XYZ file of C-alpha atoms in Angstrom:
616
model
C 7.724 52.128 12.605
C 11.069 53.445 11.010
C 14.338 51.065 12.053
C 17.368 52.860 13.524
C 20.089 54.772 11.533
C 23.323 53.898 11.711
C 26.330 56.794 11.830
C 29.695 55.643 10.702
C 32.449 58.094 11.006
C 35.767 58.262 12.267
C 35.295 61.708 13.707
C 33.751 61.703 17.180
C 32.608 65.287 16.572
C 30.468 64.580 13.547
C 29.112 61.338 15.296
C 28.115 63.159 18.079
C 26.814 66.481 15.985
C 24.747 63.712 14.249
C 23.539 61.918 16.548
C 22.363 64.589 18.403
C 20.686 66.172 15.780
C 18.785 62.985 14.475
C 17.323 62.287 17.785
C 16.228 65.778 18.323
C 14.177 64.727 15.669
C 12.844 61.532 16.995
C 15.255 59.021 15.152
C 16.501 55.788 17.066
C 20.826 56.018 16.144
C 23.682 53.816 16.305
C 26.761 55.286 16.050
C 30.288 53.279 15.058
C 33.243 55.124 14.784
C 34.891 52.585 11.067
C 33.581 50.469 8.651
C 34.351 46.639 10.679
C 32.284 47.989 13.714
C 29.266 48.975 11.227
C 28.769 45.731 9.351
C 29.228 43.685 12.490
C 26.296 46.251 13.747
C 24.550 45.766 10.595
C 24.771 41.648 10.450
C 22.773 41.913 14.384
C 20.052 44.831 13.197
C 19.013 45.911 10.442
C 18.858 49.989 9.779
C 16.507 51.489 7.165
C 19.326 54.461 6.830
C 23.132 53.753 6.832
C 25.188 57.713 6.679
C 29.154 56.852 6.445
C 31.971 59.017 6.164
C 33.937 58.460 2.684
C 37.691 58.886 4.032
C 38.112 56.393 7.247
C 41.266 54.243 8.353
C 41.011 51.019 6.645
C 37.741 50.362 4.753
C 36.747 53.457 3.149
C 32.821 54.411 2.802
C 32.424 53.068 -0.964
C 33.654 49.229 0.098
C 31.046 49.682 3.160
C 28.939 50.812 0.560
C 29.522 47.694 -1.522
C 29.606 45.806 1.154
C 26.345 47.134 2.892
C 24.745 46.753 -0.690
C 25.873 42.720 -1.425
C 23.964 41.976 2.029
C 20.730 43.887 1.134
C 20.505 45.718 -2.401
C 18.047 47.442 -0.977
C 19.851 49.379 1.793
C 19.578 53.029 2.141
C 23.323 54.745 2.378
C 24.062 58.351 2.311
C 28.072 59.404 2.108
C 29.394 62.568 3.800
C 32.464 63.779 2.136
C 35.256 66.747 2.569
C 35.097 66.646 -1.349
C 33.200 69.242 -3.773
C 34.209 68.148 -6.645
C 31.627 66.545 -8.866
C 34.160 63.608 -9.467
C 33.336 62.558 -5.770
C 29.561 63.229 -6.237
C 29.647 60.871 -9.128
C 31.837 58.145 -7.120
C 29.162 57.897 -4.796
C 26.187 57.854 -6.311
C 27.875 54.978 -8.569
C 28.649 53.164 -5.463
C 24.572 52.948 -4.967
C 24.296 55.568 -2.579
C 20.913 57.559 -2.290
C 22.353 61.182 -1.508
C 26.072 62.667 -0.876
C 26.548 65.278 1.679
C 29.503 67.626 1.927
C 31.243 68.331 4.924
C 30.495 70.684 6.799
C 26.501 69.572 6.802
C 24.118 72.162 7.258
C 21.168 70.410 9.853
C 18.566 71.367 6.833
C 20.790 69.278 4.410
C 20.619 66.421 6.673
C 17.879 66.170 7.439
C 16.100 66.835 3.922
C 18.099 63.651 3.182
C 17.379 61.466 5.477
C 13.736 62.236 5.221
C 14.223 61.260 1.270
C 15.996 58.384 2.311
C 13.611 56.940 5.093
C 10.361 57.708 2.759
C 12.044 55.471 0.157
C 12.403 52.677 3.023
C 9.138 53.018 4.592
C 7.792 52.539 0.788
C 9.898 49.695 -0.138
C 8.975 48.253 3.634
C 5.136 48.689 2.814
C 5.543 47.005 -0.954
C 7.358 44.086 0.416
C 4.654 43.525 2.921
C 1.946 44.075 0.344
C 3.588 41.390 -1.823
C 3.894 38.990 1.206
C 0.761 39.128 2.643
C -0.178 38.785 -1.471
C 1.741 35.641 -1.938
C 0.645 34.328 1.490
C -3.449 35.259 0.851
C -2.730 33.354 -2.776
C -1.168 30.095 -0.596
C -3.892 30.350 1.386
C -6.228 30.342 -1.486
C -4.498 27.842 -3.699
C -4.754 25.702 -0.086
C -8.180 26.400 0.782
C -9.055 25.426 -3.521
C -7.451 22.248 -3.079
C -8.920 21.073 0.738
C -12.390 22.310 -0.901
C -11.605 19.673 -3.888
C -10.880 16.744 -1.293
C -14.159 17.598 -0.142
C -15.981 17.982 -3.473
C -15.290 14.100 -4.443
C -16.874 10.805 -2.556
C -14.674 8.329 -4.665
C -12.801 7.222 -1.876
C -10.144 5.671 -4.330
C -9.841 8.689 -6.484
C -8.992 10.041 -2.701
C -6.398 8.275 -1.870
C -5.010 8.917 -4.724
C -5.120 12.445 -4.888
C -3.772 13.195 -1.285
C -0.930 11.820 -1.449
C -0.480 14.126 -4.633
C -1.653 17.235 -2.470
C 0.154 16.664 0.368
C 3.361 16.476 -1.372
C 2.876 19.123 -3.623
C 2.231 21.766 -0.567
C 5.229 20.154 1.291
C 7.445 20.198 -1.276
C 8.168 16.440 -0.803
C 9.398 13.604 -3.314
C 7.669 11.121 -1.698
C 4.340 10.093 -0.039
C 2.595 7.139 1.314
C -1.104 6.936 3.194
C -1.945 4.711 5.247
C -5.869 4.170 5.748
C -8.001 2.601 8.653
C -9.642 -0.560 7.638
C -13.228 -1.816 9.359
C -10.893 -3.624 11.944
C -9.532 0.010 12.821
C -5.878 -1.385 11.101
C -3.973 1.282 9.352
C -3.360 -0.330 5.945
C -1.363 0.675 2.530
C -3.428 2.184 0.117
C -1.586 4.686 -1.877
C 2.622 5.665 -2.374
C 4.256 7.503 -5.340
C 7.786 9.030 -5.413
C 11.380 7.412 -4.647
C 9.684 5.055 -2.129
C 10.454 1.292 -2.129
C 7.123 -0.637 -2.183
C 9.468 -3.379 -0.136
C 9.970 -1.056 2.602
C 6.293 0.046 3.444
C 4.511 -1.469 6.171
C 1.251 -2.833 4.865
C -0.476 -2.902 7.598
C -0.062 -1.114 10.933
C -1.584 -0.922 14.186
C -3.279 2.175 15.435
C -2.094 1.226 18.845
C 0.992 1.046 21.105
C 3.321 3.952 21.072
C 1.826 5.211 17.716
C -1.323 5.782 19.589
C -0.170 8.657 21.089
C 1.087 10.446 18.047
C -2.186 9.923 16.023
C -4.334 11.154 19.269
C -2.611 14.744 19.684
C -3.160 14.922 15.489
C -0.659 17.119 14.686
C 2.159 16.446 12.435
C 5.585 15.279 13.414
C 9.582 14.664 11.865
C 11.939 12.835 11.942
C 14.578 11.645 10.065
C 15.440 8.123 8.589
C 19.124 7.380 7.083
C 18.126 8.683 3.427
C 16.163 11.744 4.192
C 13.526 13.572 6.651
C 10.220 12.435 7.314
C 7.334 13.744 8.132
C 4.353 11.935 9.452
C 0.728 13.334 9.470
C -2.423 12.310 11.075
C -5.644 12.466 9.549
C -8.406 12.809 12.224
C -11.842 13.738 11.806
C -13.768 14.403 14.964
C -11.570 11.989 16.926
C -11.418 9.300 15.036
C -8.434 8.286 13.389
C -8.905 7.988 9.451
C -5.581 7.644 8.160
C -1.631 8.592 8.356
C 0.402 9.949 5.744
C 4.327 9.792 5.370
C 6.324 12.507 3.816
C 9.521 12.299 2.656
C 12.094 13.511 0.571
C 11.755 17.308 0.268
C 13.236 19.458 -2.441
C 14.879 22.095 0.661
C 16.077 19.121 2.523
C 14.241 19.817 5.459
C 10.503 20.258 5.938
C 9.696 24.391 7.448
C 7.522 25.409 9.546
C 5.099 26.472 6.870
C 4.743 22.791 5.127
C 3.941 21.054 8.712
C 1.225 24.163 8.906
C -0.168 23.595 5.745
C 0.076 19.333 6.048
C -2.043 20.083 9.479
C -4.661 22.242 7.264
C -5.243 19.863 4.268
C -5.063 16.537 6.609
C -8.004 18.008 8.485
C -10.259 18.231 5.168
C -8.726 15.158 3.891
C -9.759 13.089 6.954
C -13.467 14.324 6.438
C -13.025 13.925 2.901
C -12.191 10.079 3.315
C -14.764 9.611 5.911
C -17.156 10.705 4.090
C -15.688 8.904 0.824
C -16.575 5.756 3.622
C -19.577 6.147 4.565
C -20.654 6.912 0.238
C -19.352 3.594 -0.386
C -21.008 1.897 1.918
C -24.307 3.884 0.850
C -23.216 2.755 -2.662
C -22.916 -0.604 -1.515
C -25.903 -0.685 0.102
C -28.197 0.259 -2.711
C -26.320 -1.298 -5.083
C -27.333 -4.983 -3.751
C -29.480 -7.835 -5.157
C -32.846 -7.679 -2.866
C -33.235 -11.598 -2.474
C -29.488 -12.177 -1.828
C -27.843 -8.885 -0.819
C -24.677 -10.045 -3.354
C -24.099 -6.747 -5.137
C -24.739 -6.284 -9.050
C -22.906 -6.763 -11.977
C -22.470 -2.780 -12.644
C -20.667 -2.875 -9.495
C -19.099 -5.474 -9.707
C -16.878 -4.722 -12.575
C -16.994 -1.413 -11.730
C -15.003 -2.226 -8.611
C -12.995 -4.998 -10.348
C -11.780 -2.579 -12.298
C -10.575 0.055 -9.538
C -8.960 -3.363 -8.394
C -6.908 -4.154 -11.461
C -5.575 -0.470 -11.976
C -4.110 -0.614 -8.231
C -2.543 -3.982 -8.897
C -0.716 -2.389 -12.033
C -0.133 0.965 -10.093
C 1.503 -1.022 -7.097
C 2.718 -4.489 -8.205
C -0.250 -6.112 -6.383
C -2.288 -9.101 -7.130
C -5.801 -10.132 -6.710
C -8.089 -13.209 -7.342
C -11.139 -13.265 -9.046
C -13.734 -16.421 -8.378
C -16.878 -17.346 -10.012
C -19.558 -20.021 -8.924
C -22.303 -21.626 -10.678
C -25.085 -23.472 -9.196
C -24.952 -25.805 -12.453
C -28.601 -27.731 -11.430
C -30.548 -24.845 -10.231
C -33.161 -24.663 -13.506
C -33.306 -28.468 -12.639
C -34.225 -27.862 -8.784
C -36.797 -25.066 -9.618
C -38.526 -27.585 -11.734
C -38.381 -30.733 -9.596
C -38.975 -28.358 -6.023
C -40.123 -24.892 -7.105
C -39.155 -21.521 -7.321
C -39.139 -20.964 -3.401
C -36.657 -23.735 -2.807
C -34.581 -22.758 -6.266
C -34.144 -18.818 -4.120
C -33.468 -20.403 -1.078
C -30.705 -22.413 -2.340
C -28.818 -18.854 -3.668
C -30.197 -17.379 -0.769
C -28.208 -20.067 1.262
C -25.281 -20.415 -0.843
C -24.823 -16.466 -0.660
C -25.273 -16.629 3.286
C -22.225 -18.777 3.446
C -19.959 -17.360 1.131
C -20.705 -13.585 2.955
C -19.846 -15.720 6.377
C -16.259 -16.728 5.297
C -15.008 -13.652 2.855
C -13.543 -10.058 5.061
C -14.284 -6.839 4.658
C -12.123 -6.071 1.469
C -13.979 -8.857 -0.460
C -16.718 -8.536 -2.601
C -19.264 -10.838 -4.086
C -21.343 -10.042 -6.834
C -24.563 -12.245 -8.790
C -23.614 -12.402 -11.982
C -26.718 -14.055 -13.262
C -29.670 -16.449 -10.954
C -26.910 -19.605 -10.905
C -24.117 -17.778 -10.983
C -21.735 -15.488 -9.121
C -18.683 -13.493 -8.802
C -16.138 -12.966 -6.119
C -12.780 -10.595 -5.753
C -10.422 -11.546 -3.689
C -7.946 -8.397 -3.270
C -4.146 -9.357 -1.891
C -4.772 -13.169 -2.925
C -2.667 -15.123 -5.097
C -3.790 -18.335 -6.519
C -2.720 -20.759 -3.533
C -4.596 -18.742 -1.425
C -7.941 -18.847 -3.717
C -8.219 -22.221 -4.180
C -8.380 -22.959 -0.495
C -11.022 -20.403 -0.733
C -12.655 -22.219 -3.104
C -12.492 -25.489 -0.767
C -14.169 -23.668 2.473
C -16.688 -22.171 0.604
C -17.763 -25.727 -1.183
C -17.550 -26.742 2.436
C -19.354 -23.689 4.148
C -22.351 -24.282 1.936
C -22.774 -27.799 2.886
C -23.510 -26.444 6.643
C -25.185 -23.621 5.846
C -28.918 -24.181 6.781
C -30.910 -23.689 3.791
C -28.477 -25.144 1.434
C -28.735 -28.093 3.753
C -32.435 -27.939 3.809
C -32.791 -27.820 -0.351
C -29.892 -30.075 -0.716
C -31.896 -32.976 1.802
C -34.112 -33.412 -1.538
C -31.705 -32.794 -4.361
C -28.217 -32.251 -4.149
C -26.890 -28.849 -5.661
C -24.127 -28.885 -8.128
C -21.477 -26.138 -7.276
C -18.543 -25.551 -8.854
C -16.104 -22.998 -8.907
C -13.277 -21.469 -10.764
C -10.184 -18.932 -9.866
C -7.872 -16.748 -11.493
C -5.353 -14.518 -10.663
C -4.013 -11.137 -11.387
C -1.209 -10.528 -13.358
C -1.081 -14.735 -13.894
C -3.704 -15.359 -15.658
C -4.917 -12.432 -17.198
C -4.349 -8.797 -17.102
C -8.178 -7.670 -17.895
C -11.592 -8.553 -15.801
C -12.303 -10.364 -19.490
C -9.218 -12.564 -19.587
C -9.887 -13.541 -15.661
C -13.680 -14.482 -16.142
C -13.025 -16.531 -19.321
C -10.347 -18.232 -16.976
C -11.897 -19.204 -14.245
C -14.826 -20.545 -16.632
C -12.171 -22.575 -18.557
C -11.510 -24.004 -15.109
C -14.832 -24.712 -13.638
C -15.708 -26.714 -16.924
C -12.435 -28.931 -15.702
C -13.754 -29.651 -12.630
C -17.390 -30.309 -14.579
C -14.816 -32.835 -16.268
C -12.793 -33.919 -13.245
C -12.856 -37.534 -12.067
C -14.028 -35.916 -8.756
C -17.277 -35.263 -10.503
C -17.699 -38.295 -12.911
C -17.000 -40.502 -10.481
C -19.092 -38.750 -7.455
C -16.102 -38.540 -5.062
C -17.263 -36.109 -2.605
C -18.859 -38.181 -0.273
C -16.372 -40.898 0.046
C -13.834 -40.880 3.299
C -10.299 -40.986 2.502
C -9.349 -44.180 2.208
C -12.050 -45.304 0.345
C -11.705 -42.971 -2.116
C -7.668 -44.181 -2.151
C -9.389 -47.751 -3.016
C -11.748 -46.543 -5.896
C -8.679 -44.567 -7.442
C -6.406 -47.401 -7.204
C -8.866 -49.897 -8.185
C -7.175 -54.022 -9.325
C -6.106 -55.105 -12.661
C -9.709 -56.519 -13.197
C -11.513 -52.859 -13.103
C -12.839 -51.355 -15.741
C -10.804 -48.121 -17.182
C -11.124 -44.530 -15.758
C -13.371 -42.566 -18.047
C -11.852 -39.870 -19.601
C -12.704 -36.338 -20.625
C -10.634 -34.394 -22.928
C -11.410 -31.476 -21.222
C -9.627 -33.159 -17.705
C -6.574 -32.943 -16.818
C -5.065 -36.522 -17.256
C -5.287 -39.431 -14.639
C -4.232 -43.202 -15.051
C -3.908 -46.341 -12.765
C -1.842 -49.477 -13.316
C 1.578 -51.005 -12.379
C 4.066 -47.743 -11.999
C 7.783 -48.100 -12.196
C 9.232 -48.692 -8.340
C 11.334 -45.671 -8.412
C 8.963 -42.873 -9.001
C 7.799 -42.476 -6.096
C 11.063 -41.548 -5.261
C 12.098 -39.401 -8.040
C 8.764 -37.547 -8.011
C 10.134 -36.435 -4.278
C 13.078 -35.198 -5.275
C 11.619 -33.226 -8.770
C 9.267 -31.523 -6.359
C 12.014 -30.613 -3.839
C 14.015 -29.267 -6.573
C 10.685 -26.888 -7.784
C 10.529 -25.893 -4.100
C 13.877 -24.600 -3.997
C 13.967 -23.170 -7.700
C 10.832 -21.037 -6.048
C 11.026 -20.828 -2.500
C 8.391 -18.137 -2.272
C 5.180 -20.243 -4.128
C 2.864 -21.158 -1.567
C 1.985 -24.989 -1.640
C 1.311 -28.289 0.212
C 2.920 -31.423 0.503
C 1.793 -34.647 2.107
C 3.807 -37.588 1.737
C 2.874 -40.600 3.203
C 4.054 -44.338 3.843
C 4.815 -47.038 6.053
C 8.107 -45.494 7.795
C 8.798 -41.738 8.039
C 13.073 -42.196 7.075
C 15.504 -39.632 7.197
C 16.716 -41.063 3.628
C 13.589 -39.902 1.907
C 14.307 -38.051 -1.066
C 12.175 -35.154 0.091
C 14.272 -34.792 3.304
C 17.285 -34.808 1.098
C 16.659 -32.247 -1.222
C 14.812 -29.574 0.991
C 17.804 -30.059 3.714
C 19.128 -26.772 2.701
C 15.263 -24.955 1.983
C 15.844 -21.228 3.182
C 13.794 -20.760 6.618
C 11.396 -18.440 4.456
C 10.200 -21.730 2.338
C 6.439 -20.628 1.838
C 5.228 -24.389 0.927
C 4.404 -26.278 3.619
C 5.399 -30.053 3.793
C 4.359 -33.005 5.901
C 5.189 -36.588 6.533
C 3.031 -39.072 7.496
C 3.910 -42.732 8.551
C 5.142 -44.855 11.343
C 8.048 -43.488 13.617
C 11.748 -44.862 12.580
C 14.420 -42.227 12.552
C 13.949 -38.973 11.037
C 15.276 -35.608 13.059
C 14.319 -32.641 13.514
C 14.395 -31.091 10.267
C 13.882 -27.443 9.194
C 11.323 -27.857 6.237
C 9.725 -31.178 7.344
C 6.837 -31.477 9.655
C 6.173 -35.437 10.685
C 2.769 -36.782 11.682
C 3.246 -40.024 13.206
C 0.620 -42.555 12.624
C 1.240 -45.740 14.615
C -0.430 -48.882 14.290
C -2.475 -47.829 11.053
C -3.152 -50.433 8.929
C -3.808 -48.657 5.766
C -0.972 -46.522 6.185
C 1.627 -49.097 6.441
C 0.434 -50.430 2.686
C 0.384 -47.969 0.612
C 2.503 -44.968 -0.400
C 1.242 -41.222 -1.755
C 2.295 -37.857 -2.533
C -0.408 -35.393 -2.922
C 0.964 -32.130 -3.862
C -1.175 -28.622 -5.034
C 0.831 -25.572 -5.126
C 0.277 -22.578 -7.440
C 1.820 -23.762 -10.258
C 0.916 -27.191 -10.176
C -1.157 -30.364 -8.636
C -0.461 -34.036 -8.382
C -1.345 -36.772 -6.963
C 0.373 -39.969 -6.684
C -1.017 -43.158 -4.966
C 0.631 -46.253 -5.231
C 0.233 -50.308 -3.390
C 3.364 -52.476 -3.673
C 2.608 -56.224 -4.248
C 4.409 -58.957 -5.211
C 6.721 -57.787 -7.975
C 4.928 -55.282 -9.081
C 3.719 -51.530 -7.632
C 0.252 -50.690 -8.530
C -0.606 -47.318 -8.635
C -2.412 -44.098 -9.442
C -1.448 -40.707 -10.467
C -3.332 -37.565 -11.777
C -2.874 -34.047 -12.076
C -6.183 -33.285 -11.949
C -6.715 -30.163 -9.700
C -10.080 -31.175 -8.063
C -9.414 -34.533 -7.258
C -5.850 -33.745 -5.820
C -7.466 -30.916 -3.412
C -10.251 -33.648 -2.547
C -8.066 -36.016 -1.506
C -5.644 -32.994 0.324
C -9.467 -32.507 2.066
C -10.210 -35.560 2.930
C -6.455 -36.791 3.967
C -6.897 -33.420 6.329
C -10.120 -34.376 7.793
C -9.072 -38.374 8.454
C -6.251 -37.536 10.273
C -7.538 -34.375 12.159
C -4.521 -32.120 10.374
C -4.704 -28.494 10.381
C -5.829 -26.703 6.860
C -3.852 -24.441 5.181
């Protein structure tokens, strides 16, 4: 339908004459009798046809022209004039007018012109339309291409990946981040790109509490931080929350009505997408297992380690990667059989699959040995993995039942991601270089592991009449004799000063002896430890006068014997391990110390278990 026409003149009886005739005709007018009344008509509604006088009071009809023309180039404006001279023709068709009309106007004239005029707009009207709906069917398209390509690809990491991409590319946003539901139905980080600050992301959120509302009604929603606005979008597939994306940072400033439409479209796909990208894995997983001992294969393995290491580069992560031999198994399948040689993997896989979560994965590597990736784990944190799984197998059933006849031999060995090696090469051939120390280890050589604490403290220490530890070249170092009286203070105060060089390392600290003082060189030097201090440090003695203290923890031991005569620091950390375990006597201190890694965590074990103190 054709938009009104406005009449601009400063003589009522043209205005009239006009308006009369153009309604005759079934034309909607607006008549103004000078140029300020017109564009103030013209800035509320906008008129396919604009006919001005040329000679009015103030602005004459060329400025309106001009003016008429700067707001749409495209406006329709024919000029009535008293001139008929061609100079004045000329004048206004230079001033972009479509026609020129001389006073007095014949009603053909007129009308012949404006039917020109309002062809030309209904034209222009129908082209722009054309090329909207164009440009809107191609967004629609270039949409629809890119929600059928979420669709199109199960790799639920490739994804991930690649929605955060889309989303921001259809929003016109810097920055994205997407948030995926775990198997505990946690919303955790899996993807971010942009101006973001990793620091700044929640890594894991909770699905419930007053963002359970939001993700339930699935529909997108803004808001605005103190950098930029945000935009948050559900992903829901058939009710179930899959994910949550965060938008922020758009080109416009502002995120339109069209980019929360189109977030809505693609996070509908994209939800399906990664549900289905899910349930793939898990069919991946599933026939990608060892029959006997449902530990998946190699292929997989490294497959997935892999996927692992390019996400710890991508996002500043870290990961740890264990391996586990069964070092006698050919010697059990020949003394017991076959049958009891399976159910000792058998076993040892059954307990290792009870202590590892979801994101974990364990993989046989070859009959006696296996694999396992530990995402979001730093050292620390694997070898007290290490330690519960040694300890899980030796309750698990049918390692029990195989190991009533002969022992088994397990070791294992960690590394970490970007520590000790940025390829899945340089972390196996690490954590093998550290299982053959343990092979080496005093804890093995001498047969610790079934010794209680304190007896163990007695076979370490030894007298001056027993015969030398043996010694490995492959081990880490360990001696026993008389030690000089003042390093069992010194070695407090070197560690306290590592602890506060690096107060975010994760380690533990027992120090023991007869009185728990608030003079100990420990206290001392962690007196000013920040109140984010990730090592953990605890004293163990009889009560005398230490207070409260912010890094300390006592553990008051009255009335123990054993306590009261000897002194010990047993430290493991991720940088280091040491032990130190000394008996005063009469002038002299006799002692042992060793930073070997297995027999330090053995005696951390056993220390733990004599004294009922919590694990790490």
């Amino acid at each position: 339908m054709a938009g009104p026409i406005l009449v601009v003149d400063d003589d009522l009886f043209f205005r009239q004459l006009a308006s009369d005739l153009l309604s005759r005709h079934g034309h909607r007018v607006v008549v103004v009798e000078n140029a300020t009344l017109a564009l103030e008509e013209a800035a509320r509604t906008p008129f396919d046809l604009v006919i001005t006088d040329v000679v009015m009071p103030g602005v004459d009809g060329f400025a309106l022209t001009a003016r008429l023309r700067e707001r749409d180039p495209d406006q329709e404006v024919i000029l009535v004039s008293q001139r008929t001279d061609l100079r004045g023709s000329e004048m206004a068709l230079r001033s972009g007018a479509a026609d020129c009309l001389t006073k007095p106007v014949e009603a053909h004239d007129m009308l012949l012109a404006v039917d020109r005029a309002l062809e030309r707009a209904s034209l222009r009207r129908e082209r722009t339309q054309l090329r909207d709906e164009n440009l809107e069917f191609a967004r629609f398209h270039n949409l629809h291409q890119r929600c059928l390509e979420l669709l199109s690809h199960p790799d639920l990491e490739w994804l991930q990946e690649r929605l955060t991409s889309e989303l921001a590319a259809i929003c016109d946003a810097q920055s994205a981040a997407l948030w995926v539901t775990d198997d505990r139905g946690d919303l955790v980080l899996r993807a971010y790109r942009g101006l973001l600050d990793r620091q700044f992301l929640a890594e894991k959120m909770s699905p419930e509490g007053p963002l359970a509302g939001r993700l339930r009604e699935a529909q997108p929603w803004s808001a605005r931080d103190e950098r930029s606005a945000v935009m948050y979008v559900p992903l829901v597939a058939s009710g179930e929350v899959v994910g949550l994306a965060q938008l922020s940072d758009p080109l416009s400033g502002d995120f339109r009505p069209e980019h929360v439409r189109d977030a809505r479209v693609l996070a509908d796909f994209a939800a399906v997408g990664l549900k289905n990208g899910r349930k793939m894995l898990a069919l991946q997983r599933l026939g990608l297992r060892d029959r006997e001992t449902a530990a998946y294969n190699l292929s997989y393995f490294t497959d997935y380690a892999s996927k692992e290491i390019y996400k710890a580069r991508r996002y500043g992560r870290t990961f740890s990667l264990l391996t586990f031999s069964i070092d006698n198994l050919p010697l059990v399948r020949v003394r017991q059989g076959a049958a009891d040689a399976k159910k000792a993997v058998r076993g040892i896989i059954k307990a290792l699959s009870k202590i590892i979560r979801d994101s974990d994965v364990i993989a046989k590597a070859s009959d006696q040995e296996f694999y396992l990736l530990l995402p979001e784990t730093d050292f620390f944190g694997a070898l007290m993995f290490v330690r519960r799984a040694v300890a899980a197998v030796r309750e698990e059933p049918e390692a029990m039942e195989v190991e009533q006849r002969l022992p088994l031999m397990l070791v294992g060995g960690a590394s970490t991601f970007p520590k000790d090696g940025e390829d899945f090469d340089e972390l196996v051939h690490r954590c093998r270089r550290r299982m053959d120390e343990r092979r080496a280890s005093l804890q093995r050589r001498l047969m610790l592991d079934g010794l209680p604490f304190w007896d163990e403290v007695d076979l370490l220490l030894g007298t001056p009449n027993s015969p030398r530890l043996p010694v490995d070249e492959r081990s880490e170092p360990s001696r026993r004799g008389k030690v000089s009286d003042v390093l069992f203070d010194e070695l407090q105060a070197e560690i306290a000063r590592e602890m506060m060089r690096d107060p975010g390392s994760r380690g533990l600290l027992y120090v023991g002896g007869p009185e728990i003082r608030t003079d100990l060189p420990i206290a001392a030097g962690l007196e000013s430890a920040p109140p984010d201090l990730s090592s953990r440090i605890y004293l163990l003695g009889r009560r005398v006068d230490l207070e409260s203290h912010p890094a300390l923890t006592p553990v008051f031991l009255e009335g123990d014997d054993r306590i009261t005569r000897h002194e010990f620091i047993l430290w493991l950390s991720e940088n280091a391990a040491y032990a130190l375990i000394q008996r005063r006597g009469h002038g002299a201190t006799w002692g042992f110390h060793t930073s070997d890694t297995a027999v330090v965590d053995g005696l951390i074990s056993k220390l733990q278990a004599e004294y009922d103190l919590q694990p790490y």
